[in-house]
Coordinates of C-alpha atoms in Angstrom, one line a residue:
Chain A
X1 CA 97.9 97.8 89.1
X2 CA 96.9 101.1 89.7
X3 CA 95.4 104.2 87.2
X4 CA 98.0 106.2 86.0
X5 CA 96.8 109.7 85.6
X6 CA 97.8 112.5 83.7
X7 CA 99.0 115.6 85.0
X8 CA 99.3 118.7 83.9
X9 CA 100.7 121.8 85.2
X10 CA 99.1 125.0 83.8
X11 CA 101.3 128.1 84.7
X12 CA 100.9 132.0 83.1
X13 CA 104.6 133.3 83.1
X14 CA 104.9 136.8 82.4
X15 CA 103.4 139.8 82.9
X16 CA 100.1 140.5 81.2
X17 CA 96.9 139.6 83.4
X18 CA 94.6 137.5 81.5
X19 CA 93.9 134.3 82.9
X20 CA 90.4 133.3 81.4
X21 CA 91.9 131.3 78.8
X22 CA 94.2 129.2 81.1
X23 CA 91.3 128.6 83.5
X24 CA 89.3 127.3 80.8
X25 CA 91.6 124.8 79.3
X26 CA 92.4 123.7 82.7
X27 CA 88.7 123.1 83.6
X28 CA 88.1 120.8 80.1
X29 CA 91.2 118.6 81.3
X30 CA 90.2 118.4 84.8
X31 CA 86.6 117.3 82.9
X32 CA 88.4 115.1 80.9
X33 CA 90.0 113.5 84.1
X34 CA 93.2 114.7 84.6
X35 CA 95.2 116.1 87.3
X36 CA 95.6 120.0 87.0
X37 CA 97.8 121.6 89.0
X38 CA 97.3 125.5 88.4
X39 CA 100.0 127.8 89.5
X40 CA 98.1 131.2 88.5
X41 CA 99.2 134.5 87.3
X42 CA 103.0 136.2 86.7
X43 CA 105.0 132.9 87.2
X44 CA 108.9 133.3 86.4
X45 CA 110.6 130.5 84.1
X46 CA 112.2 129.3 87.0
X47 CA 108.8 128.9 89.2
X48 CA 107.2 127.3 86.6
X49 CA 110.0 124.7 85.9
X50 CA 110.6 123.9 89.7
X51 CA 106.4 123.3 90.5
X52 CA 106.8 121.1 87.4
X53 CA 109.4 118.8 88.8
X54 CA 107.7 119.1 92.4
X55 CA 105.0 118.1 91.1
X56 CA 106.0 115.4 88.6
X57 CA 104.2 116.3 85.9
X58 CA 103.8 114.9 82.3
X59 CA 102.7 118.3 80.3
X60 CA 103.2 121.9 80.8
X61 CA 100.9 124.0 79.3
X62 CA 101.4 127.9 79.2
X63 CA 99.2 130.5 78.5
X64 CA 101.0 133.7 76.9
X65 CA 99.3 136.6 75.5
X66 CA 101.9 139.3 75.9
X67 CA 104.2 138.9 73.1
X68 CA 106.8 137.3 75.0
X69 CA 106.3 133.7 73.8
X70 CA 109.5 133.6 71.7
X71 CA 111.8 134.1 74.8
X72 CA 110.0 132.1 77.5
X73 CA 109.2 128.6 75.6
X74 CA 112.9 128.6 74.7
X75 CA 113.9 129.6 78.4
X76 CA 111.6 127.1 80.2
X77 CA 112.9 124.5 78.3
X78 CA 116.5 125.4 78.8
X79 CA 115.5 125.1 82.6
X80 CA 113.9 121.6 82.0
X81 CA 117.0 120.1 80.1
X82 CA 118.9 122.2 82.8
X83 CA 117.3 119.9 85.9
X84 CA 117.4 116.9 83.9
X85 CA 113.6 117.2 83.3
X86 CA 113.3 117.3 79.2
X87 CA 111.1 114.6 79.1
X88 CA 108.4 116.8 80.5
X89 CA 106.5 117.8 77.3
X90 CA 106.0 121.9 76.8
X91 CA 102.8 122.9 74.7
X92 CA 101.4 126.5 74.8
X93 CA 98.0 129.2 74.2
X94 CA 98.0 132.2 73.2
X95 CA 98.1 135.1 70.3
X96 CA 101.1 133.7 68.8
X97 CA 101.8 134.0 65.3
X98 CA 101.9 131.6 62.7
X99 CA 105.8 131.8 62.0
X100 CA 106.7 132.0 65.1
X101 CA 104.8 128.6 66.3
X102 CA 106.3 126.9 63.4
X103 CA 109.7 128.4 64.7
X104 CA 108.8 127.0 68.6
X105 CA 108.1 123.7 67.1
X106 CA 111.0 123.0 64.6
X107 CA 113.6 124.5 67.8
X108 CA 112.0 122.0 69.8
X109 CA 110.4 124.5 72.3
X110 CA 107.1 123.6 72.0
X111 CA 105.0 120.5 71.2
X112 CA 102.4 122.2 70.2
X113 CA 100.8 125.4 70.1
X114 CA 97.0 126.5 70.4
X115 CA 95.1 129.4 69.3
X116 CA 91.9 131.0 69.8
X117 CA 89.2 129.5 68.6
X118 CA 91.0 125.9 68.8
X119 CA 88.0 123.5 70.8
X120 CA 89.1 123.1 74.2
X121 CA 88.6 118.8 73.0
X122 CA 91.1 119.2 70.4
X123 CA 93.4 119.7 73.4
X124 CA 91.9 116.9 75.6
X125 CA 92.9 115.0 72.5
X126 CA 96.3 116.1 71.4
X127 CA 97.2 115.7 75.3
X128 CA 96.3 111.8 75.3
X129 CA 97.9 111.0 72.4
X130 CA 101.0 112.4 73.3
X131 CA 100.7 110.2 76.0
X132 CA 99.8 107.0 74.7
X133 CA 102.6 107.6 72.6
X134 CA 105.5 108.7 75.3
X135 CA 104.1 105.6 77.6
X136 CA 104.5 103.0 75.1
X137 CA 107.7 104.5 73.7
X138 CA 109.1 103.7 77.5
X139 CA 107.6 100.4 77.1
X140 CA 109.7 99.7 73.9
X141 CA 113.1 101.1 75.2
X142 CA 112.7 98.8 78.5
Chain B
X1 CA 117.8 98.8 89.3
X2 CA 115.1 101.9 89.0
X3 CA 114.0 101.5 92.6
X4 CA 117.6 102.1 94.4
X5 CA 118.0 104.8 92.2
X6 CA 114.9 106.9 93.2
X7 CA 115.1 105.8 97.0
X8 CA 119.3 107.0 96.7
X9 CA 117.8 110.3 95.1
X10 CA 115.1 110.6 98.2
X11 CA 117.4 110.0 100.0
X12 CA 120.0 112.8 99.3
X13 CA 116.9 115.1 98.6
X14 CA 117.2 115.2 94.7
X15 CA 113.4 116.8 93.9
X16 CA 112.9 115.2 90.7
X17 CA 113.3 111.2 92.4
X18 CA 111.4 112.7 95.6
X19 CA 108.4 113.5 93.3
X20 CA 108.7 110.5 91.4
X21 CA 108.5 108.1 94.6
X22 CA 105.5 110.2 95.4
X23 CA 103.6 109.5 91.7
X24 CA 104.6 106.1 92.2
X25 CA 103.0 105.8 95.4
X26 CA 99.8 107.9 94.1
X27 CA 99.5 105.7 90.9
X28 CA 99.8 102.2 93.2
X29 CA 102.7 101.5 91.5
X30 CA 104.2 97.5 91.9
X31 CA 106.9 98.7 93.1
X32 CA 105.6 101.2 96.1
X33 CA 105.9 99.0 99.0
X34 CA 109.9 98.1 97.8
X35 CA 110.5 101.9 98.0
X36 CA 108.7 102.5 101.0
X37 CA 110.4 99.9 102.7
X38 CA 114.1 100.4 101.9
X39 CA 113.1 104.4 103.1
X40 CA 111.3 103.2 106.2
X41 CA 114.6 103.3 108.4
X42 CA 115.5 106.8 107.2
X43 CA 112.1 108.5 108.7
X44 CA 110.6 109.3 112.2
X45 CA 112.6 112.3 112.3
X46 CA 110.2 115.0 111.1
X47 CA 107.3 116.8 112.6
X48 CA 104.0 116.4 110.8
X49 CA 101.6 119.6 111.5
X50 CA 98.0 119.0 109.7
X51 CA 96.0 122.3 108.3
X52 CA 92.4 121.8 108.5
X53 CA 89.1 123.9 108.0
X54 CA 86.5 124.7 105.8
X55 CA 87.0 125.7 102.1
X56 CA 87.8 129.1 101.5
X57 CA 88.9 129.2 105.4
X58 CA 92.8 130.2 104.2
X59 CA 94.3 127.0 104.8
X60 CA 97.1 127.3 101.9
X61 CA 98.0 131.5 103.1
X62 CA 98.5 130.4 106.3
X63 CA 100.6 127.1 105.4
X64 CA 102.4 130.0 103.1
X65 CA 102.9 132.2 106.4
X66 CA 104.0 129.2 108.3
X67 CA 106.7 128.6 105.8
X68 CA 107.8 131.9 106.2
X69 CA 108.6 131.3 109.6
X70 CA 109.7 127.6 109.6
X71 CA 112.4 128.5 106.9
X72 CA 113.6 131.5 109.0
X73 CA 114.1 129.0 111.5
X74 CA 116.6 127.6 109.1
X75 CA 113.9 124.6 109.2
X76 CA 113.7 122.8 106.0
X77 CA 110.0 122.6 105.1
X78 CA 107.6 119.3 102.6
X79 CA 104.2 120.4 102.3
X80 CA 101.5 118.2 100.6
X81 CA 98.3 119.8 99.7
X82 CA 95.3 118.1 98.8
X83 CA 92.5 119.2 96.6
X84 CA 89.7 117.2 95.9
X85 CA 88.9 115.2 92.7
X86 CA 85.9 114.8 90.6
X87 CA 83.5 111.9 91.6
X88 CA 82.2 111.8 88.1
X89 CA 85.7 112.4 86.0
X90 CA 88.2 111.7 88.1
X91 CA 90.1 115.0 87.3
X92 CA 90.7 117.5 89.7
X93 CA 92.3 121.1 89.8
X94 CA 95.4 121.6 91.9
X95 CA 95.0 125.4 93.0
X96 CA 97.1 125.2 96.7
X97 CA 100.4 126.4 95.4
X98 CA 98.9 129.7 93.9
X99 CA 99.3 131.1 97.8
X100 CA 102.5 129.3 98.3
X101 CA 104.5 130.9 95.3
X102 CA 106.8 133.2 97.5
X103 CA 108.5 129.5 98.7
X104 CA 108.6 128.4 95.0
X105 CA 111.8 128.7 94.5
X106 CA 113.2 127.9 98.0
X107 CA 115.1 124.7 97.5
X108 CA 114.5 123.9 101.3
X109 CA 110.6 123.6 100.6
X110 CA 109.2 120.8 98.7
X111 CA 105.8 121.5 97.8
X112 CA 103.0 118.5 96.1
X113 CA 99.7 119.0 95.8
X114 CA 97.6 115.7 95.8
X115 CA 93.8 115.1 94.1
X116 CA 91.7 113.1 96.9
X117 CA 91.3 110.4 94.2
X118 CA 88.0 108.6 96.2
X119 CA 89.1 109.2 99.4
X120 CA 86.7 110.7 101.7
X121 CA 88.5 111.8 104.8
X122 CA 89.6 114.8 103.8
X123 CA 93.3 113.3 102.4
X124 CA 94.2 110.8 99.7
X125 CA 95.4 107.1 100.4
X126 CA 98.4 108.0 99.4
X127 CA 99.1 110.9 101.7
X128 CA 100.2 109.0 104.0
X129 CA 102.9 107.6 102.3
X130 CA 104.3 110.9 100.5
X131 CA 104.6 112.2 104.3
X132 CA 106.9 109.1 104.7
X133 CA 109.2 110.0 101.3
X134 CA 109.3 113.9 102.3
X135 CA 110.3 112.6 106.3
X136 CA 113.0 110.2 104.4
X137 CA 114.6 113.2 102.2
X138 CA 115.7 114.7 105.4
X139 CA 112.6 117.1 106.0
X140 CA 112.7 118.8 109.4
X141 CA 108.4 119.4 109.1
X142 CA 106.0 118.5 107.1
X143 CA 102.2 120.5 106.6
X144 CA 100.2 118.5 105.5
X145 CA 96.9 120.8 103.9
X146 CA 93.7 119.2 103.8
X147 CA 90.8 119.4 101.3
X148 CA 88.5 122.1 102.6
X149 CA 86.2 120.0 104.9
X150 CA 82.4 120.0 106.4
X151 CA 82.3 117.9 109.6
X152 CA 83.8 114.6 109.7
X153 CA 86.7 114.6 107.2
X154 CA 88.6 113.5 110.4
X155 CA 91.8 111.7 108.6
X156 CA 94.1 114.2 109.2
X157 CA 94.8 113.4 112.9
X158 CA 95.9 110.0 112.0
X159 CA 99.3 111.3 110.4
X160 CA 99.5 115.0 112.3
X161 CA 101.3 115.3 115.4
X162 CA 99.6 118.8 115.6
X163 CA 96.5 119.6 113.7
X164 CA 95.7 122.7 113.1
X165 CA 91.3 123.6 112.8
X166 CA 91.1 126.8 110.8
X167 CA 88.1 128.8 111.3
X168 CA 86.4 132.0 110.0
X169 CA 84.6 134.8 111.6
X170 CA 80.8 133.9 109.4
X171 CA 78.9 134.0 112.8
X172 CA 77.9 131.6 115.5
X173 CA 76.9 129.4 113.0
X174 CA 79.7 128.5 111.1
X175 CA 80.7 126.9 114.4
X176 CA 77.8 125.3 115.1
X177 CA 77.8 123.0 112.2
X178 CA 80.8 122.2 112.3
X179 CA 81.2 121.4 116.1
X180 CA 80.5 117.3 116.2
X181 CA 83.4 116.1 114.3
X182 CA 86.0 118.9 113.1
X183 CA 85.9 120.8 116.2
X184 CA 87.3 117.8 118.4
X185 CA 90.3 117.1 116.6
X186 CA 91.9 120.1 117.2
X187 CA 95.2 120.9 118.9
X188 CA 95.2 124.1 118.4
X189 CA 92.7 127.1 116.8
X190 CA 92.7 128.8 114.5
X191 CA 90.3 131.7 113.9
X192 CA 91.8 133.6 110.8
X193 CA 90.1 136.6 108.8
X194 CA 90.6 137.9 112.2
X195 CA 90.2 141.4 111.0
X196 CA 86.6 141.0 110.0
X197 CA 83.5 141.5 112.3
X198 CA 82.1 138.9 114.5
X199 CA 85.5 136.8 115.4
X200 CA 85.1 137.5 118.7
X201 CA 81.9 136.4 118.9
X202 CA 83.6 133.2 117.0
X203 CA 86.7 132.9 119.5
X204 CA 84.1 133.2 122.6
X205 CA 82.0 130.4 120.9
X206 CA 85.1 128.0 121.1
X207 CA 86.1 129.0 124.4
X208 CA 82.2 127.8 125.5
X209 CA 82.5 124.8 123.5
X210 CA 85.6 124.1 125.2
X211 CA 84.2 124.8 128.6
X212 CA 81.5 122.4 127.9
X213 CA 83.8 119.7 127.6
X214 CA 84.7 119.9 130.9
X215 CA 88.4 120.6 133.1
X216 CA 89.6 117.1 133.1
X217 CA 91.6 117.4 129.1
X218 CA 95.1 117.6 129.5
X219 CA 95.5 119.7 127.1
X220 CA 93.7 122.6 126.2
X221 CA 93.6 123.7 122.5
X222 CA 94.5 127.2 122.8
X223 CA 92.9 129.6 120.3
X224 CA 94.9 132.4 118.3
X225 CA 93.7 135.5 115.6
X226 CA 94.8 135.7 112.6
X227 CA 95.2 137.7 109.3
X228 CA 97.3 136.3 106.6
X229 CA 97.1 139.6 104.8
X230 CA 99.6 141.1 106.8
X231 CA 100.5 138.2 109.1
X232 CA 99.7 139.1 111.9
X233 CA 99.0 136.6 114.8
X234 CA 101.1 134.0 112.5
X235 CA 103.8 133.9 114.8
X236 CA 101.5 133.2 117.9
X237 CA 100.3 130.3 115.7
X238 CA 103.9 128.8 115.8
X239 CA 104.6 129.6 119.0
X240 CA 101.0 127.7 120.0
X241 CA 102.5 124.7 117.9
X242 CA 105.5 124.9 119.4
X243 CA 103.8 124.5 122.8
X244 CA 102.2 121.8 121.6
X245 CA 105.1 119.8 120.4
X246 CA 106.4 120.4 124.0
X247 CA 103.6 118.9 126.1
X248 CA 103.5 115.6 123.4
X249 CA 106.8 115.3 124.5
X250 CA 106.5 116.0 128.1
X251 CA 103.7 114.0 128.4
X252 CA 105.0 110.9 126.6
X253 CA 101.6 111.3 124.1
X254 CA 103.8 111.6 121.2
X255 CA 105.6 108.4 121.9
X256 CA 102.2 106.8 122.0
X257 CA 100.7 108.6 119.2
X258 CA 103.3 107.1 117.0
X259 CA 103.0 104.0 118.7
X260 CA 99.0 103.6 117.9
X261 CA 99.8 105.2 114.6
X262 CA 102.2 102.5 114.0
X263 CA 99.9 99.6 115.3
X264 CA 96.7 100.8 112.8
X265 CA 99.4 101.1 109.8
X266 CA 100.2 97.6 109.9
X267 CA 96.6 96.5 110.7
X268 CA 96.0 98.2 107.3
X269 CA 98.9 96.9 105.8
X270 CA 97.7 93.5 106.1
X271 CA 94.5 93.9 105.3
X272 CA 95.0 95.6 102.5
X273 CA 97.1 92.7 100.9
X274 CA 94.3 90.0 101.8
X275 CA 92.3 92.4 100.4
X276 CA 94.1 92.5 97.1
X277 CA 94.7 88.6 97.1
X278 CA 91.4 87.6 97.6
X279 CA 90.0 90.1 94.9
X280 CA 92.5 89.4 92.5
X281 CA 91.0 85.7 92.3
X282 CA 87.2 86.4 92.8
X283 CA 86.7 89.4 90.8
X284 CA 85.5 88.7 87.5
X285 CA 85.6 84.9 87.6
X286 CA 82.2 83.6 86.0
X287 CA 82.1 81.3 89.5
X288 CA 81.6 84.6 91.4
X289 CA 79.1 85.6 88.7
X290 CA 77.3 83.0 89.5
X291 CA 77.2 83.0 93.1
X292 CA 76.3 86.4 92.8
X293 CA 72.9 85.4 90.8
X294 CA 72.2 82.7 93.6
X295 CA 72.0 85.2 95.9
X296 CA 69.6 87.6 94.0
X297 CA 67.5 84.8 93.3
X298 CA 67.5 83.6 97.0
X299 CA 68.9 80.0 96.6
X300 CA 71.3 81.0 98.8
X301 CA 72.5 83.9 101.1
X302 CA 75.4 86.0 101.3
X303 CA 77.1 84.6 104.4
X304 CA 77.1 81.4 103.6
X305 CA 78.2 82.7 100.1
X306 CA 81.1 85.2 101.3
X307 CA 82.4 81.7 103.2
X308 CA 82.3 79.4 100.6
X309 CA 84.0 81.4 98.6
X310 CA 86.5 82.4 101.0
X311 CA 87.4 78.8 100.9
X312 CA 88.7 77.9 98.0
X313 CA 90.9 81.0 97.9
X314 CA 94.2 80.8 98.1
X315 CA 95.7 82.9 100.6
X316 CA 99.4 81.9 100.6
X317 CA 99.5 84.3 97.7
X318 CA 99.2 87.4 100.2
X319 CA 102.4 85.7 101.6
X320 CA 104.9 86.6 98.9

């Protein structure tokens, strides 16, 4: 019956203070019709994970560019899996290494990972397929 | 069966089934009104305050102050902020719990923020309905936040017991413009930013305004200051709600506030499914097509169109 939108919850946990690159990728999904919900600077962990199940969301996306990255993607989704919320996909921004996104990915902390330079539409994209895909996986199972 | 499980989570407050119900609801899901129904017994118990204003006004710090002293009430505390979304994409950017992140982590606050999705009063369609899930997980108040509004995004004071019209000190003006439709709806004022120049200039222009409309109101919308930098004048805010609540009560208006409120909802109810039932069998049928070309060609006209239509659809349908 009705549209199902996607919704995305873009948080900046931690401490440094640059939010440009969040607020641009949230401004291409909200162009590419989604639902943003935009929790601004120095979130906790715990903050981000409770706005996500508040909010019901289908993505998180986090913006990190203090270094922190290999302890708060792990940590967030210890708190997902912790609240029953693991089906909320995690995928990240940032000046994260090579290594250590390929480490993210193969733990299962991330989804995927995005650095500079990456075309805000390459996003848009990767986000709808995801989706397509985890809507007509829960079509097959029921 | 998936429904019983997310109304038993409402229910007994679990926050992950609470915000489910309330995406269900916001994406028209089939099985919305079967939820809404089997919670419809468990609600009426909490008070819904409304937060309007114009953008920028400080809306979400003072719902933020407001939860501040609601929770040191020991009152547990839903709050739905809407934000409007995109008339050309149909995204939108959800910034209202950026001010409300001192309450993030208070299990006793439920906060959802809500894109306008078309609607043009200022809340969603399904506002309405979310107020109904947080009232049925046991929520002493809601806030309800509004988009920031011009003049006649009115909605809010079908759902608020109290509404809230948030205004700044930018001069006479400001009030002015927004005098026909915003400025009658309020229970109580607002004028926040109190600290900069020109609000008493702003809380005499109310006080006129009110003056104008002469003695014979019942109630008179008292006016408080505030600065939600520091808080001050917050608690006169509650206190001016508070009194509100009271005279609703006293006066037996809350009784027929819910009462009216009650009446429309049904009205809307079935409307809404005749609605549905008829345009689930004329939309897109080549017959309709058809008919549609008549008209623009002037064999025939629209009224006797809509009618012969109307005819041959079946309306039992709505029944089910």
């Amino acid at each position: 019956m009705g549209e199902r939108k996607i919704r995305v919850l873009v948080a900046k946990p931690g401490l440094d203070g640059h939010d440009r690159g969040a607020k641009v990728v949230a401004r291409a999904l909200r162009d590419a019709g989604m639902e943003v919900v935009y929790t601004g600077l120095h979130q906790t962990p715990e903050q981000v994970v409770e706005a996500a199940i508040q909010e019901d969301v289908d993505i998180i996306g986090l913006s990190i560019l203090s270094g922190a990255h290999m302890t708060i993607f792990p940590r967030i989704c210890e708190l997902l899996k912790e609240n029953s919320a693991g089906d909320i996909m995690v995928i990240g921004g940032g000046i994260i290494p090579e290594e250590d996104i390929r480490e993210l990915i193969s733990n299962g902390n991330a989804s995927a990972i995005f650095t500079p330079g990456t075309a805000t539409s390459e996003i848009v994209d990767w986000i709808r397929e995801a989706m397509r895909e985890k809507v007509s996986h829960k079509e097959g199972v029921s | 069966m998936a429904d019983q499980r997310i109304v038993d989570g409402v229910l007994s407050g679990d926050r992950r089934m609470m915000a489910r119900a309330i995406s269900m609801i916001e994406n028209e899901d089939k099985d919305k009104h079967r939820i809404l129904s089997a919670l419809f017994p468990h609600t009426g118990k909490a008070y819904v305050i409304g937060i309007t204003g114009a953008p920028g006004a400080g809306k979400s710090s003072l719902v933020d102050r407001l939860l501040s002293i609601l929770r040191s009430r020991g009152l547990t505390v839903g709050v739905i902020a809407v934000d409007p979304t995109s008339p050309f994409t149909g995204g939108a950017i959800l910034g209202d719990r950026i001010r409300m992140q001192e309450h993030a982590l208070d299990k006793d606050v439920f906060i959802r923020s809500m894109g306008t999705r078309g609607s043009l009063g200022g809340l969603s369609r399904a506002t309405k309905d979310a107020i109904q899930v947080l009232d049925a997980s046991g929520k002493d108040v809601v806030v309800v936040e509004t988009v920031g509004v011009g003049q006649s995004e009115v909605d809010i004071i079908k759902y608020a017991d109290t509404t809230l019209v948030v205004l700044t000190p930018a001069g006479g003006d400001s009030v002015q413009t927004i005098k026909a439709g915003i400025m009658e709806i309020a229970d109580v004022f607002v004028v926040n930013k109190a600290d900069l120049p020109g609000a008493d200039r702003t809380v005499a222009e109310i006080n006129i305004m009110l003056d104008l409309g002469g003695a014979t109101r019942p109630w008179r919308p008292p006016i408080v200051r505030t600065v939600t930098i520091d808080g001050s004048g917050t608690d006169e805010m509650y206190a001016a709600i508070l009194r509100h609540s009271e005279y609703l009560k006293e006066s037996g208006n809350l009784e027929r506030l819910r009462k009216e409120r009650t009446r429309r909802d049904v009205v809307d109810l079935i409307e809404y499914r005749i609605k549905s039932t008829v345009w689930e069998q004329v939309h897109g049928s080549p017959e309709f097509d058809d008919v549609v070309a008549r008209i623009v060609s002037r064999e025939t006209d629209p009224y006797s169109a809509a009618l012969q239509i109307l005819r041959q659809v079946n309306l039992d349908r709505c029944k089910e």
